[in-house]
Amino acid sequence: MKPAPEIDIGRLQKEIAELALISESPPPVVTRVLFSEADLKARARVKDICRQARLAVREDAVGNIFARWEGTDKAAAAIATGSHIDAIPNAGQYDGVVGVLGGIEAVRALQRAGFQPRRAIELIVFTAEEPTRFGLGCLGSRLLAGTLPPEKTAALRDAEGRDLDFWRRQAGLGGSLDSVRLNAGAYAGFLELHIEQGPVLERENIAIGIVEKIAAPSSLRLRLTGVGGHAGTVLMPERRDALLAGAEIALAVEKAAVSSGSPDTVGTAGVFRVEPGAVNSVPSRAVLEIDVRDTNPATLNAALAQIEAAAAQICQKRGIGLELERINVDAPAMCDARLVELAVRVCADLGVSSRNMISRAYHDALFMARICPIAMLFIPCRGGVSHRPDEYAGPEQIQKGVLVLAEALRRLAE
Ligand SMILES: [Zn+2]
């Protein structure tokens, strides 16, 4: 085996800390909502760091950033890595950033080692992995993979009613969004480094989690319309109570998830709004929003179908009007067996502990899986905490993650 690439963890940590200061909130809080002033500044900083590493930087029409280290074989598809730098309000400094700045450091480490890639290596910074602005996550990677129809993209609005074109102009981005889509085979593979955002690796004292499957979220919105009335005068047999129908539906969600046959099915009725919301008034309307996730498309679809059938039946029984909307149903992704195997081997060769695992949060890799083979590398984060200012990954943990990424990229690009 060739000598392992050497990671400059001091420099990388400094870059992570400096990027965290580019925020809409005072430190240690990181907030970078898509195309806000802070997001644009952070994007400019990352592009600078890429240029300093002599990478060729380009941006597509939705602002996905590509930084390319050209290979000697121009005809070979590139190998890609990367993640995101946008951050939800009140977030920390590692989510996404470890995969972006760590990806750049992996490239620099290979450059310092004198490596010359045969395949190009591309770092991708995806636009809006977080759903904060438009209520839809992975905007950039969905468009790259062609899974977001143009009419759905055009209908996106933020809380102030501004659309994506308004924000693209703010960011100085032109061109047709149709041009963002990449063909299958555009990349030979995509490997995303990310903090785990869960407790498993820390608990088991393991350096690297190699993701085999990514669970996908589906969300449903149900609007229930019953008949309101005075809580004293409308007698029980006469009632068409929207809340009671909603309560039965919430229980049906639990039942569908528990009985799906897959241990990875989870169902949550996280939103339950009731109108008019007075103690002495029979609830006339209710809105439920339901999140269902799974790693297996068959059990996911069966659970969704079961919930929808139960909702229809409950509403019919109770004389409640039902409007059901599937907000999004994304397919779970399987990681590529060969990339997973390669990551396992790299960890073993480097003497870094690893285990295979499932990603229960979704990432840009979920959508990249539609156009190329993917895998993900997780590193532990303290307490499994993420999306909070106290999110933390230690230097040794980051160093190991970037080392494994660098060595994997080397083997894939040589
Ligand atoms: Zn992330």
mmCIF file of N, CA and C in Angstrom, residues 349-402:
data_model
loop_
_atom_site.group_PDB
_atom_site.id
_atom_site.type_symbol
_atom_site.label_atom_id
_atom_site.label_comp_id
_atom_site.label_asym_id
_atom_site.label_seq_id
_atom_site.Cartn_x
_atom_site.Cartn_y
_atom_site.Cartn_z
ATOM 1 N N ASP A 349 -7.309 -0.994 5.918
ATOM 2 C CA ASP A 349 -5.905 -0.754 5.534
ATOM 3 C C ASP A 349 -5.286 0.379 6.340
ATOM 4 N N LEU A 350 -6.105 1.379 6.691
ATOM 5 C CA LEU A 350 -5.576 2.526 7.442
ATOM 6 C C LEU A 350 -5.602 2.277 8.953
ATOM 7 N N GLY A 351 -6.155 1.149 9.361
ATOM 8 C CA GLY A 351 -6.247 0.855 10.791
ATOM 9 C C GLY A 351 -7.253 1.746 11.508
ATOM 10 N N VAL A 352 -8.294 2.121 10.779
ATOM 11 C CA VAL A 352 -9.341 2.983 11.354
ATOM 12 C C VAL A 352 -10.581 2.112 11.577
ATOM 13 N N SER A 353 -11.149 2.175 12.779
ATOM 14 C CA SER A 353 -12.308 1.322 13.073
ATOM 15 C C SER A 353 -13.523 1.794 12.279
ATOM 16 N N SER A 354 -14.335 0.830 11.843
ATOM 17 C CA SER A 354 -15.533 1.207 11.079
ATOM 18 C C SER A 354 -16.637 0.198 11.314
ATOM 19 N N ARG A 355 -17.833 0.607 11.031
ATOM 20 C CA ARG A 355 -18.969 -0.316 10.988
ATOM 21 C C ARG A 355 -19.927 0.152 9.894
ATOM 22 N N ASN A 356 -20.662 -0.774 9.333
ATOM 23 C CA ASN A 356 -21.667 -0.400 8.351
ATOM 24 C C ASN A 356 -22.923 0.056 9.082
ATOM 25 N N MET A 357 -23.652 0.977 8.484
ATOM 26 C CA MET A 357 -24.839 1.485 9.156
ATOM 27 C C MET A 357 -25.846 2.064 8.169
ATOM 28 N N ILE A 358 -26.970 2.506 8.735
ATOM 29 C CA ILE A 358 -28.044 3.108 7.945
ATOM 30 C C ILE A 358 -28.066 4.599 8.249
ATOM 31 N N SER A 359 -28.312 5.418 7.259
ATOM 32 C CA SER A 359 -28.541 6.834 7.532
ATOM 33 C C SER A 359 -30.039 7.058 7.669
ATOM 34 N N ARG A 360 -30.438 7.501 8.846
ATOM 35 C CA ARG A 360 -31.871 7.736 9.065
ATOM 36 C C ARG A 360 -32.240 9.184 8.764
ATOM 37 N N ALA A 361 -31.235 10.019 8.586
ATOM 38 C CA ALA A 361 -31.486 11.362 8.072
ATOM 39 C C ALA A 361 -31.203 11.306 6.565
ATOM 40 N N TYR A 362 -31.762 12.235 5.809
ATOM 41 C CA TYR A 362 -31.472 12.204 4.375
ATOM 42 C C TYR A 362 -30.408 13.240 4.044
ATOM 43 N N HIS A 363 -29.758 13.032 2.930
ATOM 44 C CA HIS A 363 -28.628 13.852 2.510
ATOM 45 C C HIS A 363 -28.676 13.991 0.996
ATOM 46 N N ASP A 364 -27.813 14.881 0.477
ATOM 47 C CA ASP A 364 -27.762 15.041 -0.981
ATOM 48 C C ASP A 364 -27.441 13.720 -1.676
ATOM 49 N N ALA A 365 -26.700 12.853 -0.997
ATOM 50 C CA ALA A 365 -26.354 11.547 -1.579
ATOM 51 C C ALA A 365 -27.608 10.762 -1.977
ATOM 52 N N LEU A 366 -28.723 10.987 -1.251
ATOM 53 C CA LEU A 366 -29.979 10.294 -1.573
ATOM 54 C C LEU A 366 -30.383 10.566 -3.020
ATOM 55 N N PHE A 367 -30.178 11.802 -3.460
ATOM 56 C CA PHE A 367 -30.572 12.168 -4.830
ATOM 57 C C PHE A 367 -29.462 11.872 -5.828
ATOM 58 N N MET A 368 -28.201 12.000 -5.408
ATOM 59 C CA MET A 368 -27.095 11.626 -6.294
ATOM 60 C C MET A 368 -27.188 10.142 -6.675
ATOM 61 N N ALA A 369 -27.818 9.346 -5.773
ATOM 62 C CA ALA A 369 -27.954 7.908 -6.046
ATOM 63 C C ALA A 369 -28.759 7.640 -7.315
ATOM 64 N N ARG A 370 -29.559 8.631 -7.745
ATOM 65 C CA ARG A 370 -30.342 8.446 -8.974
ATOM 66 C C ARG A 370 -29.466 8.503 -10.224
ATOM 67 N N ILE A 371 -28.295 9.148 -10.113
ATOM 68 C CA ILE A 371 -27.485 9.324 -11.329
ATOM 69 C C ILE A 371 -26.111 8.665 -11.262
ATOM 70 N N CYS A 372 -25.705 8.198 -10.088
ATOM 71 C CA CYS A 372 -24.399 7.516 -10.028
ATOM 72 C C CYS A 372 -24.322 6.647 -8.775
ATOM 73 N N PRO A 373 -23.348 5.743 -8.733
ATOM 74 C CA PRO A 373 -23.158 4.951 -7.509
ATOM 75 C C PRO A 373 -22.742 5.878 -6.360
ATOM 76 N N ILE A 374 -23.292 5.647 -5.190
ATOM 77 C CA ILE A 374 -22.952 6.504 -4.042
ATOM 78 C C ILE A 374 -22.573 5.667 -2.825
ATOM 79 N N ALA A 375 -21.888 6.326 -1.903
ATOM 80 C CA ALA A 375 -21.749 5.815 -0.535
ATOM 81 C C ALA A 375 -21.526 7.027 0.357
ATOM 82 N N MET A 376 -21.669 6.823 1.655
ATOM 83 C CA MET A 376 -21.432 7.921 2.606
ATOM 84 C C MET A 376 -20.523 7.441 3.724
ATOM 85 N N LEU A 377 -19.700 8.381 4.203
ATOM 86 C CA LEU A 377 -18.851 8.125 5.366
ATOM 87 C C LEU A 377 -19.345 9.022 6.493
ATOM 88 N N PHE A 378 -19.672 8.410 7.622
ATOM 89 C CA PHE A 378 -20.090 9.186 8.796
ATOM 90 C C PHE A 378 -18.945 9.233 9.797
ATOM 91 N N ILE A 379 -18.822 10.380 10.481
ATOM 92 C CA ILE A 379 -17.936 10.446 11.637
ATOM 93 C C ILE A 379 -18.797 10.744 12.869
ATOM 94 N N PRO A 380 -18.327 10.352 14.064
ATOM 95 C CA PRO A 380 -19.134 10.573 15.264
ATOM 96 C C PRO A 380 -19.268 12.073 15.558
ATOM 97 N N CYS A 381 -20.360 12.453 16.185
ATOM 98 C CA CYS A 381 -20.470 13.807 16.731
ATOM 99 C C CYS A 381 -20.952 13.683 18.170
ATOM 100 N N ARG A 382 -20.507 14.608 19.002
ATOM 101 C CA ARG A 382 -20.712 14.494 20.449
ATOM 102 C C ARG A 382 -22.184 14.377 20.808
ATOM 103 N N GLY A 383 -22.510 13.310 21.521
ATOM 104 C CA GLY A 383 -23.878 13.103 21.988
ATOM 105 C C GLY A 383 -24.870 12.857 20.862
ATOM 106 N N GLY A 384 -24.372 12.722 19.646
ATOM 107 C CA GLY A 384 -25.274 12.562 18.507
ATOM 108 C C GLY A 384 -26.011 13.849 18.157
ATOM 109 N N VAL A 385 -25.558 14.954 18.793
ATOM 110 C CA VAL A 385 -26.290 16.220 18.655
ATOM 111 C C VAL A 385 -25.986 16.888 17.316
ATOM 112 N N SER A 386 -27.023 17.357 16.656
ATOM 113 C CA SER A 386 -26.843 18.125 15.417
ATOM 114 C C SER A 386 -27.977 19.134 15.303
ATOM 115 N N HIS A 387 -27.827 20.068 14.354
ATOM 116 C CA HIS A 387 -28.821 21.134 14.168
ATOM 117 C C HIS A 387 -28.969 21.947 15.452
ATOM 118 N N ARG A 388 -27.859 22.101 16.169
ATOM 119 C CA ARG A 388 -27.824 22.911 17.385
ATOM 120 C C ARG A 388 -26.467 23.573 17.454
ATOM 121 N N PRO A 389 -26.352 24.726 18.154
ATOM 122 C CA PRO A 389 -25.048 25.399 18.225
ATOM 123 C C PRO A 389 -23.970 24.555 18.900
ATOM 124 N N ASP A 390 -24.356 23.642 19.792
ATOM 125 C CA ASP A 390 -23.353 22.830 20.488
ATOM 126 C C ASP A 390 -22.993 21.554 19.732
ATOM 127 N N GLU A 391 -23.414 21.455 18.493
ATOM 128 C CA GLU A 391 -22.967 20.355 17.614
ATOM 129 C C GLU A 391 -21.436 20.349 17.591
ATOM 130 N N TYR A 392 -20.820 19.157 17.755
ATOM 131 C CA TYR A 392 -19.357 19.131 17.846
ATOM 132 C C TYR A 392 -18.774 17.819 17.330
ATOM 133 N N ALA A 393 -17.753 17.946 16.514
ATOM 134 C CA ALA A 393 -16.934 16.786 16.131
ATOM 135 C C ALA A 393 -15.489 17.162 16.426
ATOM 136 N N GLY A 394 -14.762 16.282 17.081
ATOM 137 C CA GLY A 394 -13.397 16.590 17.509
ATOM 138 C C GLY A 394 -12.406 16.502 16.364
ATOM 139 N N PRO A 395 -11.222 17.132 16.542
ATOM 140 C CA PRO A 395 -10.214 17.132 15.483
ATOM 141 C C PRO A 395 -9.784 15.737 15.062
ATOM 142 N N GLU A 396 -9.656 14.833 16.034
ATOM 143 C CA GLU A 396 -9.207 13.484 15.693
ATOM 144 C C GLU A 396 -10.261 12.764 14.854
ATOM 145 N N GLN A 397 -11.527 13.017 15.196
ATOM 146 C CA GLN A 397 -12.618 12.372 14.458
ATOM 147 C C GLN A 397 -12.694 12.899 13.027
ATOM 148 N N ILE A 398 -12.537 14.215 12.901
ATOM 149 C CA ILE A 398 -12.590 14.819 11.557
ATOM 150 C C ILE A 398 -11.384 14.332 10.751
ATOM 151 N N GLN A 399 -10.224 14.311 11.397
ATOM 152 C CA GLN A 399 -8.993 13.898 10.708
ATOM 153 C C GLN A 399 -9.157 12.494 10.121
ATOM 154 N N LYS A 400 -9.728 11.584 10.914
ATOM 155 C CA LYS A 400 -9.895 10.205 10.423
ATOM 156 C C LYS A 400 -10.881 10.156 9.253
ATOM 157 N N GLY A 401 -11.939 10.934 9.361
ATOM 158 C CA GLY A 401 -12.929 10.963 8.282
ATOM 159 C C GLY A 401 -12.318 11.460 6.982
ATOM 160 N N VAL A 402 -11.538 12.530 7.072
ATOM 161 C CA VAL A 402 -10.935 13.108 5.866
ATOM 162 C C VAL A 402 -9.858 12.170 5.312
#
